[in-house]
CSV table of C-alpha atoms in Angstrom, one decimal:
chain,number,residue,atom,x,y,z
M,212,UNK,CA,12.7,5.7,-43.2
M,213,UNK,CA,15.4,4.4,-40.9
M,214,UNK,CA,17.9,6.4,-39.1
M,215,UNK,CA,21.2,6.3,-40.3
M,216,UNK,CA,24.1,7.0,-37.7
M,217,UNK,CA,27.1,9.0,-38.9
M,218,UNK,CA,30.6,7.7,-37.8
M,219,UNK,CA,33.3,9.8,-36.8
M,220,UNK,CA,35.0,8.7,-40.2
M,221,UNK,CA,32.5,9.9,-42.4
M,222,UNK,CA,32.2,13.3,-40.6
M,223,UNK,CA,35.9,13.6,-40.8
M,224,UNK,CA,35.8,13.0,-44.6
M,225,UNK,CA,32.7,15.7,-44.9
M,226,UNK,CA,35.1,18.2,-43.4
M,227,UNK,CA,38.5,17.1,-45.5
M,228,UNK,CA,36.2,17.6,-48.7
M,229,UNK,CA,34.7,20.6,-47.7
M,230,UNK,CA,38.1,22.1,-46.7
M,231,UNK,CA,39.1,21.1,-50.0
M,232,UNK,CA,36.6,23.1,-51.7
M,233,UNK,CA,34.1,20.6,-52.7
M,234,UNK,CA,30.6,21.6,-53.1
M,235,UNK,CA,28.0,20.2,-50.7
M,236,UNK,CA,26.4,18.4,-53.3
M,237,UNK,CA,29.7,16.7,-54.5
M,238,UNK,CA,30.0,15.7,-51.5
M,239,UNK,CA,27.1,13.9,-50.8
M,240,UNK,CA,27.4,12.2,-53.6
M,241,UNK,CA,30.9,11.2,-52.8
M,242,UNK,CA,30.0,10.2,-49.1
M,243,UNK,CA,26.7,8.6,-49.9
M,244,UNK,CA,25.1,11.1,-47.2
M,245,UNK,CA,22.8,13.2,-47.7
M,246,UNK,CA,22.5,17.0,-49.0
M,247,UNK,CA,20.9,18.2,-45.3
M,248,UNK,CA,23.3,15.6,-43.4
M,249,UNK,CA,26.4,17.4,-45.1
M,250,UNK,CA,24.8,21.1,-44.5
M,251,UNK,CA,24.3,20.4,-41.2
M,252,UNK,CA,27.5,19.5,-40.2
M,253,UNK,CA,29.4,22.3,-42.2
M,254,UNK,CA,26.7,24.4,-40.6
M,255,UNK,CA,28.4,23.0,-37.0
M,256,UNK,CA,32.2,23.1,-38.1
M,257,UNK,CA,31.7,26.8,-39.0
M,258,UNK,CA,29.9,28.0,-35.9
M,259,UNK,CA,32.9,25.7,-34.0
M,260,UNK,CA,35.1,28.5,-35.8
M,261,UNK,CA,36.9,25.4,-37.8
M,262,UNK,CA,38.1,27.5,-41.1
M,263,UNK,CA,37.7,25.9,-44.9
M,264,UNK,CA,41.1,27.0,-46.0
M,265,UNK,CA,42.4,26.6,-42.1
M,266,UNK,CA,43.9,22.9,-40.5
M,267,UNK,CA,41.5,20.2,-40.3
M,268,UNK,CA,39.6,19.8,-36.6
M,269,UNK,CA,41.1,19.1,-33.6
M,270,UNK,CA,40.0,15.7,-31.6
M,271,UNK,CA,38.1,17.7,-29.6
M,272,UNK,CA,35.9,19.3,-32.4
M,273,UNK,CA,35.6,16.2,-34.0
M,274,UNK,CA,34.2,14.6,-31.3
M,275,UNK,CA,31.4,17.8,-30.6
M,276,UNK,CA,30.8,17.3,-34.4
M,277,UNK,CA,29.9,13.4,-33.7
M,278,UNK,CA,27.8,14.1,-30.8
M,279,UNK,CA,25.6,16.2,-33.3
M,280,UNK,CA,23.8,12.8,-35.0
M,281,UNK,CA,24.1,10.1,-32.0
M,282,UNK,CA,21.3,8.3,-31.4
M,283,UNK,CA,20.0,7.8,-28.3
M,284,UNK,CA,17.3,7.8,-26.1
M,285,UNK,CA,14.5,10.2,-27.0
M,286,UNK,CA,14.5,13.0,-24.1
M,287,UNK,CA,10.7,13.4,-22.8
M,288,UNK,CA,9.4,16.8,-21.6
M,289,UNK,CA,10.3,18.3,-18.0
M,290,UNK,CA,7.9,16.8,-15.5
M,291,UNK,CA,5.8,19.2,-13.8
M,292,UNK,CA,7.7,19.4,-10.5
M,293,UNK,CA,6.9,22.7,-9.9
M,294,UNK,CA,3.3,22.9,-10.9
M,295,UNK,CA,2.4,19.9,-8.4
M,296,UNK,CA,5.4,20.6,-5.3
M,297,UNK,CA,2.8,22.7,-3.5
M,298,UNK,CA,-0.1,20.1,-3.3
M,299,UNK,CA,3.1,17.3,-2.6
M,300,UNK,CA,1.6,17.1,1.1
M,301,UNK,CA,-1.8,17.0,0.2
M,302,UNK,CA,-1.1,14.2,-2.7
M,303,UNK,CA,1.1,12.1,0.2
M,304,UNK,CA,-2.4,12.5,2.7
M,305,UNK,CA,-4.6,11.0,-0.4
M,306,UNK,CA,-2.3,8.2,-1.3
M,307,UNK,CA,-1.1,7.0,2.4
M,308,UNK,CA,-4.1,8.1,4.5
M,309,UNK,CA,-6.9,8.3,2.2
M,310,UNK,CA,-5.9,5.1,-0.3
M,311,UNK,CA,-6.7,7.3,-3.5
M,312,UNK,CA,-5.9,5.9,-6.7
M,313,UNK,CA,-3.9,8.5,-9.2
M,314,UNK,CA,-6.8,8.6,-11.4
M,315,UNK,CA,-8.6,10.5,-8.8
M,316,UNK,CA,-6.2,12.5,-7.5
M,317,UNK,CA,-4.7,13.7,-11.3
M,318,UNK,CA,-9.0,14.7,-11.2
M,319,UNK,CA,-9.1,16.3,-7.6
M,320,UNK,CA,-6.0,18.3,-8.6
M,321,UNK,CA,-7.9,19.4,-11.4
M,322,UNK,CA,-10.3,20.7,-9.6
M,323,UNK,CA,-8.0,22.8,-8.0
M,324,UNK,CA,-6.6,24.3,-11.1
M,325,UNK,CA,-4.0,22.2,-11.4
M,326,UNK,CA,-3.9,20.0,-14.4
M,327,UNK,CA,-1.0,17.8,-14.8
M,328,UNK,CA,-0.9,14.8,-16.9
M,329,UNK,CA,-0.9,11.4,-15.6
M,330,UNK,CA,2.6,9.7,-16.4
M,331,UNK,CA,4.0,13.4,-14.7
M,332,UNK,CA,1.7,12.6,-11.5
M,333,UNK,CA,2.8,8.9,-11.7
M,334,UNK,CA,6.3,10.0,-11.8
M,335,UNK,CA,6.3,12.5,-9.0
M,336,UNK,CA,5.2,10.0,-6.5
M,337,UNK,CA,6.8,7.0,-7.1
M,338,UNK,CA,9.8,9.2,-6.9
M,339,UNK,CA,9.3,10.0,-3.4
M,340,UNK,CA,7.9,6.7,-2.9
M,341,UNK,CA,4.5,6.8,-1.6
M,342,UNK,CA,3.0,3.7,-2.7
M,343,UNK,CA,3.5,0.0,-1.7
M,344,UNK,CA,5.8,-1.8,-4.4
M,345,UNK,CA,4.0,-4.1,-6.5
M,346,UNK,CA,5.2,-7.8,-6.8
M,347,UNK,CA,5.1,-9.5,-10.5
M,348,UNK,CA,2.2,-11.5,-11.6
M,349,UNK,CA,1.6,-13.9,-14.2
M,350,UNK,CA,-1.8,-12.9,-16.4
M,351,UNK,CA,-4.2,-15.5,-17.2
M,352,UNK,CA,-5.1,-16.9,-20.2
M,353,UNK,CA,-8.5,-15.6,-21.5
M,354,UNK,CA,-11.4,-17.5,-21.4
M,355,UNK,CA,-14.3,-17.6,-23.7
M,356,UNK,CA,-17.2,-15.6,-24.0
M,357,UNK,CA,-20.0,-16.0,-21.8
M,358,UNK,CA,-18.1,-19.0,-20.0
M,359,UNK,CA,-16.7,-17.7,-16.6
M,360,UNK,CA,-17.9,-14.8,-14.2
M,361,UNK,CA,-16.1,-13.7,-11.0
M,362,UNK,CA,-17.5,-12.8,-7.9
M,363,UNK,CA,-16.3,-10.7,-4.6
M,364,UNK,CA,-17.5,-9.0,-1.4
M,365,UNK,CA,-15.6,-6.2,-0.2
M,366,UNK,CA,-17.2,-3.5,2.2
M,367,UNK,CA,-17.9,0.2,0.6
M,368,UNK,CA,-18.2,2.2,3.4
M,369,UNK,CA,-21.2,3.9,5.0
M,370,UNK,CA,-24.1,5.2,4.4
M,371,UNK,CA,-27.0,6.7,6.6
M,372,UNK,CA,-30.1,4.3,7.5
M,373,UNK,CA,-33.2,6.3,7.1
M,374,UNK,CA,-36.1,3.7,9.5
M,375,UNK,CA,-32.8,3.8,12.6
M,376,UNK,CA,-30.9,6.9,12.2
M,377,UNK,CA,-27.9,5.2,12.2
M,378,UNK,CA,-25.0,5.0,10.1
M,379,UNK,CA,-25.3,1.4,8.2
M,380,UNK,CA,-22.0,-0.4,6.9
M,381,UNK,CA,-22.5,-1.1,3.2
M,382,UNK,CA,-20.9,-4.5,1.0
M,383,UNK,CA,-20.1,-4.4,-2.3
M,384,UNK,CA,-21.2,-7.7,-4.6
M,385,UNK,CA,-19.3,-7.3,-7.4
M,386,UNK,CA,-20.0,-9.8,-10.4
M,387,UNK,CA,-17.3,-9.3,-13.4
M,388,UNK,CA,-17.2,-11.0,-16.5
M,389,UNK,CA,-13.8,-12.6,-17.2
M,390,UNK,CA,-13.9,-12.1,-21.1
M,391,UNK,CA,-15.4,-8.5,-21.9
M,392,UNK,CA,-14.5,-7.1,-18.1
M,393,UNK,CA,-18.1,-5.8,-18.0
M,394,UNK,CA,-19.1,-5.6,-14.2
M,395,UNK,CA,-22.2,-5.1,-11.8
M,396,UNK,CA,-22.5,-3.4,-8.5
M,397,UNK,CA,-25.1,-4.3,-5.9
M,398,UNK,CA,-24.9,-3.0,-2.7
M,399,UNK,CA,-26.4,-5.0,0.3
M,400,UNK,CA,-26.0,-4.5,4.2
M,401,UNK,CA,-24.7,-7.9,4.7
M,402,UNK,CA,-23.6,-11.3,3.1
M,403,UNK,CA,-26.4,-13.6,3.7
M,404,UNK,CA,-27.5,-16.0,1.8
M,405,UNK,CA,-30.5,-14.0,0.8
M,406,UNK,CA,-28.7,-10.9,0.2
M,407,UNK,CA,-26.5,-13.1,-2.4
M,408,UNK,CA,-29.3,-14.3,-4.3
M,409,UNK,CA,-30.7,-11.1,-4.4
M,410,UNK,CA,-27.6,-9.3,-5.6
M,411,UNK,CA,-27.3,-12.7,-8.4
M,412,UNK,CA,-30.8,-12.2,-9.6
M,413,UNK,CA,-30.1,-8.6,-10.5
M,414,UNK,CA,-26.5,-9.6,-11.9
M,415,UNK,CA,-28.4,-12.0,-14.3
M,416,UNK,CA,-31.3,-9.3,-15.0
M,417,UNK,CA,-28.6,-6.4,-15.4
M,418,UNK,CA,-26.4,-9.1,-17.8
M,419,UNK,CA,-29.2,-10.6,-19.8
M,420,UNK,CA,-27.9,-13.7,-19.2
M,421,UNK,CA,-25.9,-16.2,-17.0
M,422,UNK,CA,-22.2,-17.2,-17.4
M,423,UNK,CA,-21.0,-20.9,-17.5
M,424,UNK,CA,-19.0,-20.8,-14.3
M,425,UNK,CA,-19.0,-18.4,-11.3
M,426,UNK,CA,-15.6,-18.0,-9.1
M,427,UNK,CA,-16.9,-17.4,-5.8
M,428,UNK,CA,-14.9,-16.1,-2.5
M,429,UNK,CA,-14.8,-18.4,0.3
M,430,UNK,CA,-18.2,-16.3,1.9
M,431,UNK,CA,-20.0,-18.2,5.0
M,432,UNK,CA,-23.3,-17.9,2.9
M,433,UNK,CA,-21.6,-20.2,-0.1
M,434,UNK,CA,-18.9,-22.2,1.2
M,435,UNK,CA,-19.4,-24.2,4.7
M,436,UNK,CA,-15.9,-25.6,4.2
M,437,UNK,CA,-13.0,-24.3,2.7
M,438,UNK,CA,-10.5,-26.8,0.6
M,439,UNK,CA,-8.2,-26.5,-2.4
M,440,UNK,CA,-9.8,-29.8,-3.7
M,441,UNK,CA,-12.6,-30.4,-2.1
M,442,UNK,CA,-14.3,-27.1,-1.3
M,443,UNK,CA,-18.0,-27.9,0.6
M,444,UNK,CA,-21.2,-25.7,-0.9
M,445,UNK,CA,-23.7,-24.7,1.9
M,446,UNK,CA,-26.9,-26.7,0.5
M,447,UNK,CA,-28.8,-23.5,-0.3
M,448,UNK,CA,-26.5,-21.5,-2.5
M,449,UNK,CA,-25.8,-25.3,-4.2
M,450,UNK,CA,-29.6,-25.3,-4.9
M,451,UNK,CA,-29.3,-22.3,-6.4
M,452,UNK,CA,-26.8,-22.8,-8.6
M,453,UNK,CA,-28.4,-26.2,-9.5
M,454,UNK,CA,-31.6,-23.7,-10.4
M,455,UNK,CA,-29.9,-21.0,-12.0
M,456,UNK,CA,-28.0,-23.9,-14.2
M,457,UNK,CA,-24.2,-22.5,-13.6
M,458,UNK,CA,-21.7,-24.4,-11.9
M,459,UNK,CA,-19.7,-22.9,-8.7
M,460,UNK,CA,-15.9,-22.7,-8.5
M,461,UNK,CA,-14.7,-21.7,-5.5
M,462,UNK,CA,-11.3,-20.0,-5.5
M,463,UNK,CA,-8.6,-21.3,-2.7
M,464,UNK,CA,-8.2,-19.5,0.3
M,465,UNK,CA,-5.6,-16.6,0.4
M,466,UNK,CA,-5.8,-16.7,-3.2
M,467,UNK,CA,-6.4,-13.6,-4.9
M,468,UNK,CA,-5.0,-14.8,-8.4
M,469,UNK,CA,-7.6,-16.9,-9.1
M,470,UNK,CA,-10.2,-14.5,-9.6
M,471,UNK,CA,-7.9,-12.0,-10.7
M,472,UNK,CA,-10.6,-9.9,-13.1
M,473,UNK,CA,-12.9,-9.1,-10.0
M,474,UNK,CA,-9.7,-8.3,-7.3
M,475,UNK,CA,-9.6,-4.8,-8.3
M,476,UNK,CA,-13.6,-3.8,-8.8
M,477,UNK,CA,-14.6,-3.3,-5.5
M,478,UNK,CA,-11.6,-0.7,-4.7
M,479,UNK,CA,-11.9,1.2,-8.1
M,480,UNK,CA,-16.1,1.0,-7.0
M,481,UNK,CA,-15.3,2.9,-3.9
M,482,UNK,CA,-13.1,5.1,-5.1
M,483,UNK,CA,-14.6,6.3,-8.4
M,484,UNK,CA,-18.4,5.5,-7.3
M,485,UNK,CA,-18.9,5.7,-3.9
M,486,UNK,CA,-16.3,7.8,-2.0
M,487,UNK,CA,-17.7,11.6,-1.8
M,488,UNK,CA,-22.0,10.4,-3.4
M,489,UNK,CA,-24.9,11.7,-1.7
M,490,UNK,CA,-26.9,8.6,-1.1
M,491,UNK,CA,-30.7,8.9,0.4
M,492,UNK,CA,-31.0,5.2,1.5
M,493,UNK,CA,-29.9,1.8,-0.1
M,494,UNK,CA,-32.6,2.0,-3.1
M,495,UNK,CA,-31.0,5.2,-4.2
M,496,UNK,CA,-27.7,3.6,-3.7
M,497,UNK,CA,-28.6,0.6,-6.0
M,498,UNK,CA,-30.1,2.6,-8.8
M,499,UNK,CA,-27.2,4.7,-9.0
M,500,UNK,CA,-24.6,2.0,-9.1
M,501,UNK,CA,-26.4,0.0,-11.6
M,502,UNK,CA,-26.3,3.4,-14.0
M,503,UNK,CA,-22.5,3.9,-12.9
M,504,UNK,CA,-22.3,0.2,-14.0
M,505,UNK,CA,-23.4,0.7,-17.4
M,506,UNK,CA,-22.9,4.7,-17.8
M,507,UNK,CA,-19.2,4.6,-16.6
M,508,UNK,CA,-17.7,1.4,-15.5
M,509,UNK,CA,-18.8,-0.2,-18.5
M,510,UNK,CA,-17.3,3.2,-21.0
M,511,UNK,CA,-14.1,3.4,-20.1
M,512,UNK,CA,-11.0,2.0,-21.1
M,513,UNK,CA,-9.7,-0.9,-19.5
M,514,UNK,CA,-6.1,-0.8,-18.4
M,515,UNK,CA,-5.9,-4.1,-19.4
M,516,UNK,CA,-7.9,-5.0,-22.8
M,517,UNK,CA,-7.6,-1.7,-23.8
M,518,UNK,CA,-11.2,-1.6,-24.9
M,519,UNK,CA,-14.4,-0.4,-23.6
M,520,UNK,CA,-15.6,-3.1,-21.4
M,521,UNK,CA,-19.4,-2.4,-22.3
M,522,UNK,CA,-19.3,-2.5,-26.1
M,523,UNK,CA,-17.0,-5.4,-25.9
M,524,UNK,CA,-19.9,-7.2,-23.7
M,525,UNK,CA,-22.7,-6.1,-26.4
M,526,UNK,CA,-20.9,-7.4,-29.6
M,527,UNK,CA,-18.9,-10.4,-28.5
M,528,UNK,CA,-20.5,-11.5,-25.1
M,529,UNK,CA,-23.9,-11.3,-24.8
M,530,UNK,CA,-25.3,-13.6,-27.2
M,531,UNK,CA,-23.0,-16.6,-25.8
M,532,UNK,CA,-24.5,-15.9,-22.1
M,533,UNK,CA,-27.1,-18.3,-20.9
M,534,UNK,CA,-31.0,-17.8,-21.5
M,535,UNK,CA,-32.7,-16.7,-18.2
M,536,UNK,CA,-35.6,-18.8,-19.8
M,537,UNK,CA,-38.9,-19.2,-17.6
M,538,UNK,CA,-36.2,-19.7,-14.3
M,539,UNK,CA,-36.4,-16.2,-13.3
M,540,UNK,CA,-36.7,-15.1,-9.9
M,541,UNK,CA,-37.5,-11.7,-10.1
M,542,UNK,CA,-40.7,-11.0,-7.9
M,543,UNK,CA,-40.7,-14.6,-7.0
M,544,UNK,CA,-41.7,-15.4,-3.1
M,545,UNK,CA,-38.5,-17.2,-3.3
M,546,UNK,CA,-36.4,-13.7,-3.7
M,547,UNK,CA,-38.6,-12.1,-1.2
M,548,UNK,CA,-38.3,-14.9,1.6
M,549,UNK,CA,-41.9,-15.1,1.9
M,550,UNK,CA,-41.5,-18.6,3.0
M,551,UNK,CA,-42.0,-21.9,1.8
M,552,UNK,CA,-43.2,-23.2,-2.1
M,553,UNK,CA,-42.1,-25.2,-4.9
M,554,UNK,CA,-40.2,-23.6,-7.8
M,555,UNK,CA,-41.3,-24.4,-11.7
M,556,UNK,CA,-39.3,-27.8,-11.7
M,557,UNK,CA,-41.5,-29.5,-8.5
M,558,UNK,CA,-38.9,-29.4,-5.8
M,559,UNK,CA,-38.9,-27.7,-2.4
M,560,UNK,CA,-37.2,-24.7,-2.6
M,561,UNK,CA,-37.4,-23.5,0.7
M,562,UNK,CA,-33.7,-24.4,1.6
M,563,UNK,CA,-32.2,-21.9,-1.4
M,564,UNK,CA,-33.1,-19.1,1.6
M,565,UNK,CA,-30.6,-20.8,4.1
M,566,UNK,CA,-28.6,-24.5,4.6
M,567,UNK,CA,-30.6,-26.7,5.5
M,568,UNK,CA,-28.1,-28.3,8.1
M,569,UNK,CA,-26.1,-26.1,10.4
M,570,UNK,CA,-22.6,-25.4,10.0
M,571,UNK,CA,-20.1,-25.5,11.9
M,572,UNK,CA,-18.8,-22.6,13.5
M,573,UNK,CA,-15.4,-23.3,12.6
M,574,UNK,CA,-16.1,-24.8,9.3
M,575,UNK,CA,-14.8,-21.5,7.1
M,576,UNK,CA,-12.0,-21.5,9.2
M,577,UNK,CA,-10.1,-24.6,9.3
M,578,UNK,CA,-11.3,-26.9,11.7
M,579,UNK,CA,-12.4,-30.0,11.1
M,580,UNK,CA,-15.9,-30.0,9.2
M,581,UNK,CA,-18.9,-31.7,10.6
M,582,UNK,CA,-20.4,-35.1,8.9
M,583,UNK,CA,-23.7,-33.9,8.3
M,584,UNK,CA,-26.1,-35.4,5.5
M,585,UNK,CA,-26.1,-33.6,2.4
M,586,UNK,CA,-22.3,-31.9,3.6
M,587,UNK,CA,-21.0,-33.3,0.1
M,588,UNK,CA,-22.6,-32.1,-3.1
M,589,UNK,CA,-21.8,-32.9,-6.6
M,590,UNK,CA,-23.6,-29.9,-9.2
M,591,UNK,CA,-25.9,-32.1,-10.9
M,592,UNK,CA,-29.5,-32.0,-12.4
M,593,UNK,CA,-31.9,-31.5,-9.3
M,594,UNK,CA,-34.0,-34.0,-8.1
M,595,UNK,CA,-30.9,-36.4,-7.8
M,596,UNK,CA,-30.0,-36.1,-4.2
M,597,UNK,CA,-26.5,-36.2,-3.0
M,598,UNK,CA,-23.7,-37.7,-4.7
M,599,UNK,CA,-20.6,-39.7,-3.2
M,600,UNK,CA,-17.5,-36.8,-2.3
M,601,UNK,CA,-15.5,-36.3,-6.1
M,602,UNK,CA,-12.4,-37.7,-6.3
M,603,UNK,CA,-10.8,-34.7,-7.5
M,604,UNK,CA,-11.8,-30.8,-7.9
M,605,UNK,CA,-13.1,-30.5,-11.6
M,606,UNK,CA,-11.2,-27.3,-12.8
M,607,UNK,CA,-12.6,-25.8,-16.1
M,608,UNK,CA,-9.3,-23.3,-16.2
M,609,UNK,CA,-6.0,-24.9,-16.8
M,610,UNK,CA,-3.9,-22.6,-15.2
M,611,UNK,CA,-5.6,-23.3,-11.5
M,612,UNK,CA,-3.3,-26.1,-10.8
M,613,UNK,CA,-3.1,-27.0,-7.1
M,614,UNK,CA,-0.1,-27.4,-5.6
């Protein structure tokens, strides 16, 4: 039932009636209000001292009496300023020193016995002004199951490196499907080309199956030449897509919006996976990611979607992925760089382990490409060689226009 708001007139008219000696029910019915609606405001006229056989209210009273039923907005519950002003330095040292996200600091502060919700926490720090101020973005329109897949590097941390004694920096491939936001962790301790295969293969084996497209980050070990039309693939990681059977889109430099659903992943990996494990060595690291892929990551409840990204994968996702067929590499001397072969279809595959040309060392970084053979490469069936340099990037996602 709608709300109904009482005017100054009407409430005036209650008390004229009622003064009058009216009964409350008369004078609902005569005022087209309601039994409680009249009560209430006698209730208010006599505990304002206004009298039924006395003079009718002053402007003041009248105006207290219209204040009673004004509609406004709803008044939410005190924040908890108190409960969380003596951890405010300690919440300021995880946000601007330690990059926390509120998630786990609302679950670090619970640990210290103090449990506040999360729109209170939210609300106490933007307050004071902590965090960075977010600029406005544009979403992008979904795409269909099984069709697109987003890749990213970012580093993780450190971890200790059992045969040296040393501590080891540790990346972060992170493989996120656009549609169901289902994601995969593989840590490696660098981005070469045989680390990226490696870290695909499991992707594949961990997904069941393989996507349409994967948006790739200008990595050295994917991309010898950066361009927003005519981006180069290193001749190894184009082999291997031509293998695998998906075709590579690399995103534009300095543009994090065009792989939007993986930009996040490796910062909430760090902070909800990594940040404060006990790790043994990098096999112990990859088991337990691939479990906090599927046993956390993929349970909760995106920000986004709303929806659990993992159930969302298994009901709507999986079946449209790509068969991994007979093409697997798992085991293969090919994933274990145990030189060269031939792969199932007949062709060398020794140059999916590294380019087969050199690149130039300013290549990824603006300067002008060198004019090597096989430096332009169409995706294509394999066995066909090189094709002539397109005449336009093929986009499969209308909303990556360039400029």
């Amino acid at each position: 039932m709608a709300y109904k708001e009482v005017f100054r007139v009407e409430i005036s008219e209650v008390i004229r009636r009622w003064q009058a000696g009216e009964s409350r029910r008369h004078i609902a019915s005569g005022t087209g209000l309601s039994k409680d609606t009249v009560g209430r405001y006698i209730s208010a006229a006599e505990a304002m001292g206004i009298p039924r056989d006395g003079p009718g209210p002053s402007e003041e009273q009248l105006s207290s009496l219209a204040a009673i039923g004004r509609s406004g907005p709803r008044q939410g519950e005190a924040p908890t300023v108190e409960k969380m002003a003596p951890w405010a330095d300690q919440i300021c040292q995880w946000i601007t020193v330690d990059r926390l996200q509120l998630t786990r600091i609302q679950e670090l502060l619970a640990e210290r016995d103090c449990r506040v919700p999360y729109t209170s926490l939210h609300r106490f720090v933007d307050r004071r002004q902590w965090r960075r101020r977010r600029t406005n973005t544009v979403r992008m329109g979904e795409s269909a199951p099984g069709e697109v897949a987003e890749l990213d590097f970012g580093r993780l941390g450190y971890i200790l490196d059992q045969e040296t004694g040393k501590r080891q920096a540790v990346w972060a491939l992170v493989v996120v499907l656009a549609y169901s936001r289902h994601s995969f962790l593989w840590p490696a301790y660098g981005q070469k080309l045989e680390d990226v295969i490696a870290g695909l293969e499991a992707a594949w084996e961990f997904f069941g199956g393989i996507p349409k497209y994967l948006v790739i980050d200008n990595f050295p070990a994917a991309v010898a030449g950066a361009d927003s039309l005519h981006p180069r693939l290193t001749r190894g990681f184009l082999e291997y897509s031509q293998h695998r059977g998906f075709i590579t889109d690399p995103a534009r430099v300095r543009h994090p919006r065009d792989k939007p659903m993986v930009e996040r992943s490796v910062q909430y990996a760090r902070e909800r996976f990594f940040k404060g494990g006990d790790f043994k060595d990098l096999a112990h690291l990859r088991s337990e990611a691939t479990r906090w892929c599927r046993d956390v990551a993929g349970m909760r409840i995106h920000g986004i979607t709303r929806r659990q990204p993992l159930q969302v994968f298994l009901d709507e996702e999986r079946a449209s992925l790509g068969s991994l067929g007979r093409r697997a590499l798992r085991g293969h001397p090919l994933a274990l760089c145990q030189g060269p072969l031939r792969s199932p279809r007949g062709m060398p595959v020794l140059s999916l382990l590294g380019s087969v040309h050199p690149v130039p060392a300013r290549a990824a970084g603006g300067g002008r490409p060198g004019l090597e053979a096989g430096a332009h490469l169409s995706p294509g069936p394999v066995g066909q060689g090189a094709s002539p340099p397109a005449q336009g990037r093929p986009l499969h996602r209308h909303c990556r226009l360039p400029r």
